[in-house]
XYZ file of C-alpha atoms in Angstrom:
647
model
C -26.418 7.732 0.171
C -26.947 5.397 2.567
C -26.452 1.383 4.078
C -28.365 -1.638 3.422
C -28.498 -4.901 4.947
C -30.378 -8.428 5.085
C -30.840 -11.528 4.277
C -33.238 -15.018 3.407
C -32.540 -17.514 5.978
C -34.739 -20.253 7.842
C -34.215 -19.706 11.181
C -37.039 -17.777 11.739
C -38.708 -14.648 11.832
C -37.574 -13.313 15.214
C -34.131 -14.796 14.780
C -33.587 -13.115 11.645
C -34.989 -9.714 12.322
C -32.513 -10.080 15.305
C -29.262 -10.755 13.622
C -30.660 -8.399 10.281
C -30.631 -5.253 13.032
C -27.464 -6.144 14.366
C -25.876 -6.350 10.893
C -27.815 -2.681 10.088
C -26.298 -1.447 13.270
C -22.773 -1.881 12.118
C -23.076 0.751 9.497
C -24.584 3.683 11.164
C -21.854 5.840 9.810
C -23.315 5.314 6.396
C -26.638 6.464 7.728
C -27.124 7.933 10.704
C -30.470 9.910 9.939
C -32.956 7.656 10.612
C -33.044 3.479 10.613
C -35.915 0.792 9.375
C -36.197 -3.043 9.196
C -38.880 -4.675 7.022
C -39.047 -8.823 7.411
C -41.730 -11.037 6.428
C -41.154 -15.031 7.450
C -37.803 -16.074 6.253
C -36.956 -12.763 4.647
C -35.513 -9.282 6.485
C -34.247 -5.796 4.489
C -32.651 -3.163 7.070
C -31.581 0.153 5.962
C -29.745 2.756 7.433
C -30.259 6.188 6.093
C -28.362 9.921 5.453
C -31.263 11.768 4.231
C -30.633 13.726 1.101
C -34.017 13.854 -0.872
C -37.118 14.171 0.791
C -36.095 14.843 4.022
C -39.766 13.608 5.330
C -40.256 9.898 6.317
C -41.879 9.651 2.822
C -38.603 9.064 1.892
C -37.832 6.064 4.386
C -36.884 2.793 3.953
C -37.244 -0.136 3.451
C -40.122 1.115 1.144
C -43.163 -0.949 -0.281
C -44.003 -0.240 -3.830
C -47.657 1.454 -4.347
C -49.441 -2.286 -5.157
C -46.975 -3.673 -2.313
C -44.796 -6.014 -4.658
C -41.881 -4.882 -4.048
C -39.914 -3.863 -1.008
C -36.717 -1.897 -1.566
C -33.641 -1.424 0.753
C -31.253 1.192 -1.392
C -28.230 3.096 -1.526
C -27.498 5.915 -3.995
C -29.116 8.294 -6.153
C -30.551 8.017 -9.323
C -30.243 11.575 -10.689
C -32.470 11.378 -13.656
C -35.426 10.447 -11.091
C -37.142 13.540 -12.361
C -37.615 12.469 -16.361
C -38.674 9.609 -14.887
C -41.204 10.892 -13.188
C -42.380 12.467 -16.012
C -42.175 9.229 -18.394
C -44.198 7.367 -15.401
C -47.057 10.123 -15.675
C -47.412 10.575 -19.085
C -47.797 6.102 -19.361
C -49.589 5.939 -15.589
C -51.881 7.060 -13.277
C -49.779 7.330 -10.191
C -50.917 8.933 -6.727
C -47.017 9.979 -5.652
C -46.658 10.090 -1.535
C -43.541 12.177 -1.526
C -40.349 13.115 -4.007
C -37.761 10.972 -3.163
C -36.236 8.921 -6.281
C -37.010 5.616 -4.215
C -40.537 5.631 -4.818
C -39.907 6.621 -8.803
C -37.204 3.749 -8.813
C -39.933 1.168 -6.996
C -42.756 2.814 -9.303
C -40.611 2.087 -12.681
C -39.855 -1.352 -11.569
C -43.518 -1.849 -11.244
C -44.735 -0.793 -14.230
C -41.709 -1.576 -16.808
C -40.037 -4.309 -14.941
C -36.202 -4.788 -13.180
C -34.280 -5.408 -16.114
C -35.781 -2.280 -18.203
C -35.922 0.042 -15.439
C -32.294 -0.695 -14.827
C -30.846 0.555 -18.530
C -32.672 3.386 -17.611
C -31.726 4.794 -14.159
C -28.398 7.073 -14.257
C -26.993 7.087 -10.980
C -25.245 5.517 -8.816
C -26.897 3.119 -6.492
C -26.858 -0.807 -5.042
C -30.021 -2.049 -4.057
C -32.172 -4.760 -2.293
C -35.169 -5.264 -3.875
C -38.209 -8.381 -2.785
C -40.772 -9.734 -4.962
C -43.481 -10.206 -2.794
C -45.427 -12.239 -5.930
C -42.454 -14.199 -7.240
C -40.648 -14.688 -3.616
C -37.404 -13.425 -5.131
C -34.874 -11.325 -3.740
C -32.918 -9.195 -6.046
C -29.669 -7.322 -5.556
C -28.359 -4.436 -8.546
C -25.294 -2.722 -8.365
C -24.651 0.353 -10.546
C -22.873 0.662 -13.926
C -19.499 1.798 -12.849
C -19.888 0.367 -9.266
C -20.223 3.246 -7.728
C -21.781 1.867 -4.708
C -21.000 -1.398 -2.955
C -23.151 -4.457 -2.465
C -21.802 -7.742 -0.809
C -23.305 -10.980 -0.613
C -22.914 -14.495 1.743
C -24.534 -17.848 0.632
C -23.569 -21.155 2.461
C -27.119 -22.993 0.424
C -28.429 -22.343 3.506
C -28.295 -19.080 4.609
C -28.716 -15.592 2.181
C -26.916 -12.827 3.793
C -26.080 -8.785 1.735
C -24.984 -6.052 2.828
C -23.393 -2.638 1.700
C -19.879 -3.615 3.746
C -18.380 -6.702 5.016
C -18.266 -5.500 8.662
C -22.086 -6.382 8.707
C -21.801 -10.072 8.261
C -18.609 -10.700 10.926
C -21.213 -9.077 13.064
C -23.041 -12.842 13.116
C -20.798 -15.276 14.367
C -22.662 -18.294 12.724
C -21.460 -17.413 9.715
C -18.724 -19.381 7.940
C -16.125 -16.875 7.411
C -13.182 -17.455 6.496
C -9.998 -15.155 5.129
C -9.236 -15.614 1.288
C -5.953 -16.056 0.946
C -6.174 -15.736 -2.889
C -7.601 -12.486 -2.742
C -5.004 -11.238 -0.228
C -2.432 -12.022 -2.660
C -4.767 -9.475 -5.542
C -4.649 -7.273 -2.654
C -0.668 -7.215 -2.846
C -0.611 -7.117 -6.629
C -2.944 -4.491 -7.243
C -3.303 -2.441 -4.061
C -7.207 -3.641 -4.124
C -9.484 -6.963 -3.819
C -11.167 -6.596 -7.338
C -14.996 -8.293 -7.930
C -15.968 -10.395 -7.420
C -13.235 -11.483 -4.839
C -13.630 -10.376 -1.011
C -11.442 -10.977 1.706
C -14.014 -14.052 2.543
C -14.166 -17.084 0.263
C -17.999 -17.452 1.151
C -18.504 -13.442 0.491
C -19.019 -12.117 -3.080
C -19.345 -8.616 -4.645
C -21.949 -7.722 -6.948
C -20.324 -7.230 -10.309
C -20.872 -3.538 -11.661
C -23.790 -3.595 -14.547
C -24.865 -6.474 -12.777
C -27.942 -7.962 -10.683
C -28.266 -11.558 -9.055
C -31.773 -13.067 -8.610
C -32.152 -15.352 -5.732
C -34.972 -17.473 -4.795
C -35.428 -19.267 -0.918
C -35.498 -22.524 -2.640
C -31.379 -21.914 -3.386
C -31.371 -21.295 -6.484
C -29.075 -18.114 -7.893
C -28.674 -16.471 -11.445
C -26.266 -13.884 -12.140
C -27.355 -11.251 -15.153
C -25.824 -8.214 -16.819
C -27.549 -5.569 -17.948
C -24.802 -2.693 -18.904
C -21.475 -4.014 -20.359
C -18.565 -1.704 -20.494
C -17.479 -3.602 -23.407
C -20.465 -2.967 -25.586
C -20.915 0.667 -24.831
C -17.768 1.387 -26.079
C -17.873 -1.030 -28.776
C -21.487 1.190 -30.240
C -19.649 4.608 -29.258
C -16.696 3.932 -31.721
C -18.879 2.751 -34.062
C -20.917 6.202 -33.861
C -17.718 8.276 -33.122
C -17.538 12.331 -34.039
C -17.480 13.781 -37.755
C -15.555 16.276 -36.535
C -13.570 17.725 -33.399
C -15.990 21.117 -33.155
C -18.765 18.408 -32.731
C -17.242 16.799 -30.422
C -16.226 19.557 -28.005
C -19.967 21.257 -28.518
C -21.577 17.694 -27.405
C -19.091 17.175 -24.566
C -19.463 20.663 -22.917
C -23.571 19.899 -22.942
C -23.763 16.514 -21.701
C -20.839 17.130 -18.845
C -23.163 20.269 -18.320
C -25.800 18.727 -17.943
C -24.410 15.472 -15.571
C -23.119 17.889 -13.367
C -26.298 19.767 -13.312
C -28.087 16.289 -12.150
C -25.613 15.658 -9.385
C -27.333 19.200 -7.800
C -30.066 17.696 -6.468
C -30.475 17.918 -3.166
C -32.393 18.365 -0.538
C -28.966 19.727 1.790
C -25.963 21.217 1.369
C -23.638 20.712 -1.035
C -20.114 21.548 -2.347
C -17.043 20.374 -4.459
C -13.318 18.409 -4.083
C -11.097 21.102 -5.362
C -7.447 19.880 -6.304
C -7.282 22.405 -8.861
C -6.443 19.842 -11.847
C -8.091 19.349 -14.576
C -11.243 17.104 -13.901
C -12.204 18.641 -10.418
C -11.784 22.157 -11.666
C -14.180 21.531 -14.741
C -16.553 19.898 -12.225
C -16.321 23.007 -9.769
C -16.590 25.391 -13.010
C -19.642 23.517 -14.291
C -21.241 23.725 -11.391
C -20.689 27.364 -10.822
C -22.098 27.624 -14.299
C -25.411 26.044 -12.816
C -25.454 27.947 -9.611
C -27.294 31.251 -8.895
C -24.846 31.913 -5.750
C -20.809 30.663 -4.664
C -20.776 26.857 -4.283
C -18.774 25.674 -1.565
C -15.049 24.193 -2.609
C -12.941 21.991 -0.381
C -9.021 21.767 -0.736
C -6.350 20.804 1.736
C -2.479 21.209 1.512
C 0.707 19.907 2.684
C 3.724 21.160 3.661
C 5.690 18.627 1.702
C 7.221 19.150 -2.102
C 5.695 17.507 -4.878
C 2.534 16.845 -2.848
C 0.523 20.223 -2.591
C -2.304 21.331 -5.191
C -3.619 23.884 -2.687
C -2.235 26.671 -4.077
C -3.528 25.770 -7.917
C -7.348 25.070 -6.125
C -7.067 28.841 -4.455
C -6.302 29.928 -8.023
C -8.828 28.084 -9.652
C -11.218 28.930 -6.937
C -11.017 32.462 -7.008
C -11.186 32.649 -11.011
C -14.656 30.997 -10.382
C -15.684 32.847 -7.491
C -16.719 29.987 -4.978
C -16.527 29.645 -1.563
C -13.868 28.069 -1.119
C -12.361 26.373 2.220
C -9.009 25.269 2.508
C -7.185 23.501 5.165
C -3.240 22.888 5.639
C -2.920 19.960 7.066
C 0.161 18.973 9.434
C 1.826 15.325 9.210
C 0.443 14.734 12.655
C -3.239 15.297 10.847
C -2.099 12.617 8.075
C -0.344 10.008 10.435
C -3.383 10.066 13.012
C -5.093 8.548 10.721
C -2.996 5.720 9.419
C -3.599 3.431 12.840
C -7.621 3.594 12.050
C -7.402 2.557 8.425
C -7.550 -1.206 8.960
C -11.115 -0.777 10.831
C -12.267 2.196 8.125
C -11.566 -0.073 5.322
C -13.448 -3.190 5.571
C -11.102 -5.419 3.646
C -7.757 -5.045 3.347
C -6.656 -1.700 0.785
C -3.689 -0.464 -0.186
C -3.981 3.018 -1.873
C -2.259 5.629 0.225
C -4.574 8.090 -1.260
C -7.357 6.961 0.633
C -5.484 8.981 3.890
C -6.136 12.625 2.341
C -9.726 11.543 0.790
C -10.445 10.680 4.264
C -9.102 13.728 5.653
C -10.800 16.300 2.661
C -14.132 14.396 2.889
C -13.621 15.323 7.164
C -13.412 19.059 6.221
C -16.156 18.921 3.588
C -18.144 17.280 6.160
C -18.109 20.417 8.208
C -20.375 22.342 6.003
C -22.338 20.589 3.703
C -23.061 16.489 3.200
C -23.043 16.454 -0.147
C -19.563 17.006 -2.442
C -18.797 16.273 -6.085
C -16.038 15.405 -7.571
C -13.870 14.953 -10.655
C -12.936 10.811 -10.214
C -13.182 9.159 -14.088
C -11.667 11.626 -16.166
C -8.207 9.915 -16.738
C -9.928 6.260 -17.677
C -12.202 7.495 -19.781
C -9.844 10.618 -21.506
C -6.519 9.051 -21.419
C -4.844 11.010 -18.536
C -2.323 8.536 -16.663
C 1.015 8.916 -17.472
C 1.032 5.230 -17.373
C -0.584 4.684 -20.796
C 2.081 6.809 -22.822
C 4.733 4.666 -20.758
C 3.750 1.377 -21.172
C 3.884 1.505 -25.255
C 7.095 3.921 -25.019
C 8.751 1.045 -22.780
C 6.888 -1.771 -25.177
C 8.443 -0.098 -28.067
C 12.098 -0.223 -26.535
C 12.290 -3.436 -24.900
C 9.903 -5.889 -27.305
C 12.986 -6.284 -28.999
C 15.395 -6.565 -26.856
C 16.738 -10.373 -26.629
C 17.145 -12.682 -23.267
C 15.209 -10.147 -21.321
C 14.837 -12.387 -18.514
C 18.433 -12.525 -18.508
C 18.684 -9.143 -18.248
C 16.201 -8.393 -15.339
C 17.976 -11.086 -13.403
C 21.081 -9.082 -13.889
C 19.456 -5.613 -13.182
C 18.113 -7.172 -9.377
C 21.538 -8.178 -8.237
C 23.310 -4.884 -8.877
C 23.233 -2.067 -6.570
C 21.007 1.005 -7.497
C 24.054 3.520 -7.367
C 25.831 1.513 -10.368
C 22.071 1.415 -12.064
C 21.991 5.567 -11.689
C 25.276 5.408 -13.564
C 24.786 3.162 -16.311
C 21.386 4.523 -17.167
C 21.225 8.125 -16.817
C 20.041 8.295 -20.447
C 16.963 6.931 -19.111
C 16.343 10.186 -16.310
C 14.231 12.076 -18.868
C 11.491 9.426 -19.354
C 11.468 8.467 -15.813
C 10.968 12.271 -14.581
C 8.171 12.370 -17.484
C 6.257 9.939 -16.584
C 6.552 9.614 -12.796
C 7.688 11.521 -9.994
C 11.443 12.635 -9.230
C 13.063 9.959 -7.284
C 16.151 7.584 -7.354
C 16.441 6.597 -11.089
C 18.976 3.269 -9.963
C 15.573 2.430 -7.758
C 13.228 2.868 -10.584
C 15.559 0.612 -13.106
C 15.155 -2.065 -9.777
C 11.261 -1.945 -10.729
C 11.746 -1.909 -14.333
C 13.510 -5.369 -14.429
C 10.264 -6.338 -13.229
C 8.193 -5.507 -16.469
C 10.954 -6.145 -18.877
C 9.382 -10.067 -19.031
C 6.318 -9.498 -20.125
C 5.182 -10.731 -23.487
C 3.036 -7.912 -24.972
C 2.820 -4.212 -24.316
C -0.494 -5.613 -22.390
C 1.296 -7.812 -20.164
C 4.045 -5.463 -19.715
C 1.002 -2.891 -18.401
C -0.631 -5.011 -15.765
C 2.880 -5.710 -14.641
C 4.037 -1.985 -14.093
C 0.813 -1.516 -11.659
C 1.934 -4.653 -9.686
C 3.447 -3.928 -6.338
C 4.380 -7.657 -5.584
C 5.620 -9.331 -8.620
C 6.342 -12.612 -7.591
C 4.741 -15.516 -4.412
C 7.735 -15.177 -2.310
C 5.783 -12.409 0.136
C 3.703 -15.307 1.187
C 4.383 -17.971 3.537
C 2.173 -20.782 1.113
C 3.203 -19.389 -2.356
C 0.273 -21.781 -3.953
C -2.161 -18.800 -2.786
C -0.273 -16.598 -4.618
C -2.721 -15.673 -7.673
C -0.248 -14.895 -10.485
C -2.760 -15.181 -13.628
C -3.146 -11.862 -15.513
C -6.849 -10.337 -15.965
C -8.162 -10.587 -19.099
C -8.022 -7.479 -21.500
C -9.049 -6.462 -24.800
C -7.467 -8.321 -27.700
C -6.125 -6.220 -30.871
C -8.704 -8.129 -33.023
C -11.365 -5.884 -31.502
C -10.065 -2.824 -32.574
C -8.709 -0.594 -29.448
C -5.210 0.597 -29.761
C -2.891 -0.422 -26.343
C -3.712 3.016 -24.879
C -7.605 2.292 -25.551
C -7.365 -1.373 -24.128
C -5.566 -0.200 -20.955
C -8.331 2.357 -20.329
C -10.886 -0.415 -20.814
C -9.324 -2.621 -18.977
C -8.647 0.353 -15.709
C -12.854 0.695 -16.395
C -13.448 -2.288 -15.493
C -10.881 -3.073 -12.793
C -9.350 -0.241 -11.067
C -11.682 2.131 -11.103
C -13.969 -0.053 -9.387
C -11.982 -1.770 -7.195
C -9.590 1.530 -6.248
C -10.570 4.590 -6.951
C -14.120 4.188 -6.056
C -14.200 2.101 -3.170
C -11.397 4.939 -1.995
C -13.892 7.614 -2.179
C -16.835 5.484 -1.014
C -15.310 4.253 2.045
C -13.556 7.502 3.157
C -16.488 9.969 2.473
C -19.273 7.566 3.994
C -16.766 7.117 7.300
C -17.755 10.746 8.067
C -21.301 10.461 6.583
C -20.802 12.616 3.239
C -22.316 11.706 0.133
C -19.642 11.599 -2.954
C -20.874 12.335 -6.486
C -19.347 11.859 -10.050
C -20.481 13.450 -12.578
C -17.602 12.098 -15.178
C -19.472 8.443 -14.617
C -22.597 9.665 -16.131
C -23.009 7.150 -18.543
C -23.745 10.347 -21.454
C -20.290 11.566 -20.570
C -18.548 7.680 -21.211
C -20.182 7.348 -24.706
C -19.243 11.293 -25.380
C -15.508 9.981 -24.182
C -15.614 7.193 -25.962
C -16.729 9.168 -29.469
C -13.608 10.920 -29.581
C -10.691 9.522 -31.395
C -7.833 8.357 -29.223
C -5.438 11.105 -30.840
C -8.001 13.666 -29.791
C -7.929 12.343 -26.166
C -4.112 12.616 -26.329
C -3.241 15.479 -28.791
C 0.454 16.281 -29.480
C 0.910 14.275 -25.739
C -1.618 16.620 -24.689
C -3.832 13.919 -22.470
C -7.324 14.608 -21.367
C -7.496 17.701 -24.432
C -11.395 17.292 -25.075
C -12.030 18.108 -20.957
C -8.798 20.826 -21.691
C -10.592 22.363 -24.104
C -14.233 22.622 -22.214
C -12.588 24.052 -19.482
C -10.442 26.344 -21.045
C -14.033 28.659 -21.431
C -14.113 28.842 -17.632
C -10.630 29.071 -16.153
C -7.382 30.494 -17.674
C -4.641 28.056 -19.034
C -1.953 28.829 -16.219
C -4.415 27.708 -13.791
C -4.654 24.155 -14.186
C -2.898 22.747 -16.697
C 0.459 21.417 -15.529
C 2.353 18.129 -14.972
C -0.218 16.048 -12.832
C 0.537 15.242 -8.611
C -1.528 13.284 -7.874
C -3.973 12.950 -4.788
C -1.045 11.245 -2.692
C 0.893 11.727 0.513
C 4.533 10.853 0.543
C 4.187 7.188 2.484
C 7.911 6.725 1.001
C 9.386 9.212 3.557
C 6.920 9.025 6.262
C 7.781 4.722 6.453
C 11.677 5.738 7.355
C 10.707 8.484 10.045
C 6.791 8.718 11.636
C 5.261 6.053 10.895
C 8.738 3.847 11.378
C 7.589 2.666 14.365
C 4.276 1.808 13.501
C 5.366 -0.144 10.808
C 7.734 -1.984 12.197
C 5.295 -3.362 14.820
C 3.284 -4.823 12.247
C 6.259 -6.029 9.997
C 7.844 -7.597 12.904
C 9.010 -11.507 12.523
C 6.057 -11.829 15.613
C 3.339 -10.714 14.336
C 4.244 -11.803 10.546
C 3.984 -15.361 11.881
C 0.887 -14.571 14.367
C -1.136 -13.543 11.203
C 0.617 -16.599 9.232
C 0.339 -14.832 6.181
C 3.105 -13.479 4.390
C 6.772 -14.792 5.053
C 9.104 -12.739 7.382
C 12.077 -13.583 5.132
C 10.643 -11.747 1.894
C 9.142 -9.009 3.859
C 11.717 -7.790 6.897
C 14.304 -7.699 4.077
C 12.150 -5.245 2.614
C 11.310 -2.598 4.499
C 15.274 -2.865 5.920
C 16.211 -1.806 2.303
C 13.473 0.715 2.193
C 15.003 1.975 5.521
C 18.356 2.193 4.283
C 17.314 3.591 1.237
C 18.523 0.901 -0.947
C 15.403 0.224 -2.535
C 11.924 2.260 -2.650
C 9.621 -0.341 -1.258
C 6.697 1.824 -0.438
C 4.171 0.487 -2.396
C 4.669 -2.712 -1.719
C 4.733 -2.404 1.844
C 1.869 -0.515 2.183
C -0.029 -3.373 0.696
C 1.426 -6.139 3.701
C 1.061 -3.030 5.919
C -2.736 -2.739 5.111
C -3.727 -6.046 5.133
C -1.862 -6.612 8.509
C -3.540 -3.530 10.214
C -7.043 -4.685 8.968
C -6.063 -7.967 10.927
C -5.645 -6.347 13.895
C -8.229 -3.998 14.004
C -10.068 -7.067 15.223
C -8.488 -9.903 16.552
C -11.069 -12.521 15.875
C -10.109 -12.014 12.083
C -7.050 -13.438 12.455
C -8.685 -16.717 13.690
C -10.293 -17.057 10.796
C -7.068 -17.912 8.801
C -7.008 -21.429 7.648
């Protein structure tokens, strides 16, 4: 894992070798090991390395391809580098210099081409990559996208880079704040590709390259779609459940087994649910001593797994290291998020993955963990309660009407009237207010399919009055899956969370907050062996009986007892609800005040302050939603020349 940076520019040589170091230098978190620059006339690749395989400077970069076509700047692994290697020298005659995958991954692209070589790495992993022949730059980006990989383009100037911090580090460049993709940022929590917080910035899509010549011309290609994986796994799906189970059990076994390979330490995330504890059981299973595991705990109800990883942990025998963190541990952290984060993002989760990934850190620099397992095996809660609400409230008449009339009465006359409702609100989400929860509700009641109604249950903003200019306010709804192609709602929501959230949440979460401290992340459940496996199984085997995730269930059940893991899911959260009306009040309300709301001229004091006063008085349970303002006002101040690029 590591950093990459550079760019195609005219203004020379010295200029751009220059302003391509200063760009590398802004990432040394992400690679602090050693450093390298390659540029050649108008072109520059920097890298910034955290050496994992092949420790020796046979493994630096940027690397030159054994006939010198190709120069590579990369970040990732590839973890099938080995059959590779073994493909290349049964077809080749190639004198290898070390063992590092970035030589196999510049020695396939040499002898089977981009495209090709691409469908066949399994990793994760963006990369730069110059034709010397052609005088083309190309950038890939992983399947899943895994790894980040940014762009700038003016027609004049070329600039990537693994995070945006790189390019504010030139102040020539035209930067300036997307309002637009604020306003995602708000919906969803996260800035999904191929937005960025810059209009003139892009993101690589994931199963994507771009090819990009000096002359100006750009072409964007896919090589992996989600969309037709799954579409060829159905189509191929089990004869039976036994065969199913056996063929899971091997090809997690043997991702897992993959994600090994290293060169340093390594350990695993330990929550003790379900997808990390098959991931720490597997890997036991391929271990010939105790692998490290890494849990922490809170002090606060409805928020601890520590206990269930100890369990878990000791059944398997690892080493395990736990840490209880104090609210003090959690809240010191809050105030840095804004610089850690590179564009503004709004999952509260990303405060413990920061603060696990710091413990890991200690003792080894590579961890693995279980992120993928609800999208591809139907584990949130969310996908049961979209069709159960679907099913209730398609039918129901005026429903606009009705919402309208659920927002203007208080929550304590909601509790009353609804308390037949408690049951499905404490099954599918946490114990709370139910009157506050029926607030949210009138929300999703609107929407026109159980689709619509989906999207809208994971918005935190629902409607343009948070923003001062309400035109930037992006309300369209992402494109899913329509019923003619098959999926059930359940399957089309997973698809659809593939695509977007996974990407643009979950793993940017773990990218960001692991490579802050310099610790490689692994996933084995994004193999893509283990998403056509997933995507094999029938949807009522995913979800037997309301049994969700029962194919991973049922592989782990060989290596850990029942009791141990399987229970009502937590979460990976931290209770931001409470901590906004007592710690971090004051924080908060520095960044929410009417001041600095209109300083940053971005959202509108009159939608906002009203908000977190009810969340205060515990009228209404406005967390979520303020987090997002919160976030995207705290990456504005992290650095104060940001907010002068608001237009």
């Amino acid at each position: 894992m590591c950093g990459l940076a550079g760019g195609v520019s005219a203004l020379g040589a010295e200029t751009l070798h220059i302003e391509v170091e200063k760009m590398s230098q802004a990432i040394v978190h992400r690679g602090p090991d050693q450093s390298g620059v390659w540029f050649d006339g108008k072109v520059a690749l920097a890298h910034r390395r955290l050496s994992i395989m092949d420790l020796s400077d046979a493994g630096k970069q940027p690397m030159a391809s054994h006939n010198d076509r190709y120069i590579i700047a990369y970040n990732g692994e590839v973890y099938n580098f080995s059959e590779l290697k073994r493909e290349l020298d049964a077809q080749f005659d190639i004198q290898w210099r070390g063992h590092s995958d970035t030589e196999i991954i510049l020695e396939a692209i040499s002898h089977w081409g981009l495209e090709v070589s691409l469908q066949k790495f399994n990793g994760m992993f963006a990369f730069a990559l110059w034709d010397t022949q052609e005088s083309k730059l190309y950038l890939a980006r992983d399947r899943f996208g895994e790894k980040p990989l940014y762009y700038y383009w003016d027609k004049k100037q070329f600039f990537f880079a693994s995070e945006i911090t790189c390019f504010e580090q030139l102040p020539h460049l035209n930067l300036s704040v997307d309002q637009r993709a604020i306003s995602k940022q708000l919906q969803t929590g996260y800035i999904p590709a191929p937005y960025s917080i810059y209009t003139s910035i892009s993101k690589v899509m994931p199963g994507c390259y771009i090819e990009f010549s000096p002359s100006g011309n750009m072409e964007k290609r896919q090589y992996w779609s989600s969309r037709s994986a799954i579409l060829n796994a159905k189509s191929n799906a089990y004869q039976s459940t036994d065969e199913g189970l056996f063929h899971l059990e091997e090809v997690l076994s043997n991702a897992v087994k993959l994600r090994m390979h290293a060169d340093v330490p390594l350990g695993a995330f330990l929550s003790g649910g379900v997808d990390s504890s098959l991931v720490t059981a597997l890997m036991q299973k391929n271990s010939s001593e105790p692998i490290n595991t890494f849990s922490i705990g809170f002090d606060v109800e409805g928020y601890n797994e520590a206990d269930f990883a100890k369990m878990v942990a000791e059944h398997l025998g690892t080493r395990h290291h736990e840490r209880y963190l104090t609210q003090k541990d959690a809240l010191d952290v809050i105030p840095k998020l804004g610089e850690m984060f590179d564009e503004p993002f709004a999952d509260a989760s990303q405060i413990p993955m920061y603060l696990v990934s710091k413990v890991a850190k200690e003792k080894v620099t590579v961890c693995l963990s279980g992120d993928g397992g609800d999208e591809f095996f139907c584990g949130y809660k969310r996908y049961e309660a979209a069709e159960v609400m679907w099913n209730k409230v398609g039918k129901v008449p005026c429903r606009k009407t009705i919402a309208a009339m659920l927002k203007m009465l208080p929550p304590s006359m909601l509790e009353y009237a609804f308390f037949f409702l408690k049951p499905y609100a404490e099954k599918f989400g946490r114990k709370g207010h139910l009157g506050l929860k029926i607030k949210k509700f009138a929300d999703w009641i609107t929407a026109q399919s159980v689709d619509e109604l989906y999207q809208l249950s994971m918005r935190h903003w629902a409607d343009a009055s948070v923003m001062r200019n309400s035109s930037h306010f992006l309300t369209d709804v992402s494109q899913m899956w329509g019923e003619e192609e098959g999926l059930a709602p359940a399957e089309r929501m997973m698809a659809y969370d593939t695509e977007q959230y996974l990407p643009g949440d979950i793993l940017t979460k773990v990218d960001r907050a692991a490579m802050q401290v310099s610790l490689e992340g692994r996933i084995p459940l994004l193999d893509p062996n283990v998403f056509d496996a997933a995507w094999r199984f029938k949807l009522s085997d995913k979800h037997r009986s309301g049994d969700a995730k029962w194919p991973l269930k049922q592989v782990l059940h060989k290596y850990v007892p029942k009791e141990a893991f399987d229970r009502p899911k937590l979460g990976f959260g931290v209770p931001i609800h409470l901590w906004l009306k007592s710690e971090l009040k004051e924080w908060a309300g520095d960044l929410l005040s009417k001041e600095m709301l209109l300083k940053h001229g971005i959202f509108n004091p009159n939608t906002v302050i009203p908000a977190f006063e009810n969340h205060i008085a515990g009228k209404q349970n406005n967390a979520s939603a303020l987090w997002g303002v919160l976030m995207s006002q705290a990456w504005f101040d992290a650095k104060q020349d940001r907010v002068g690029r608001i237009k």
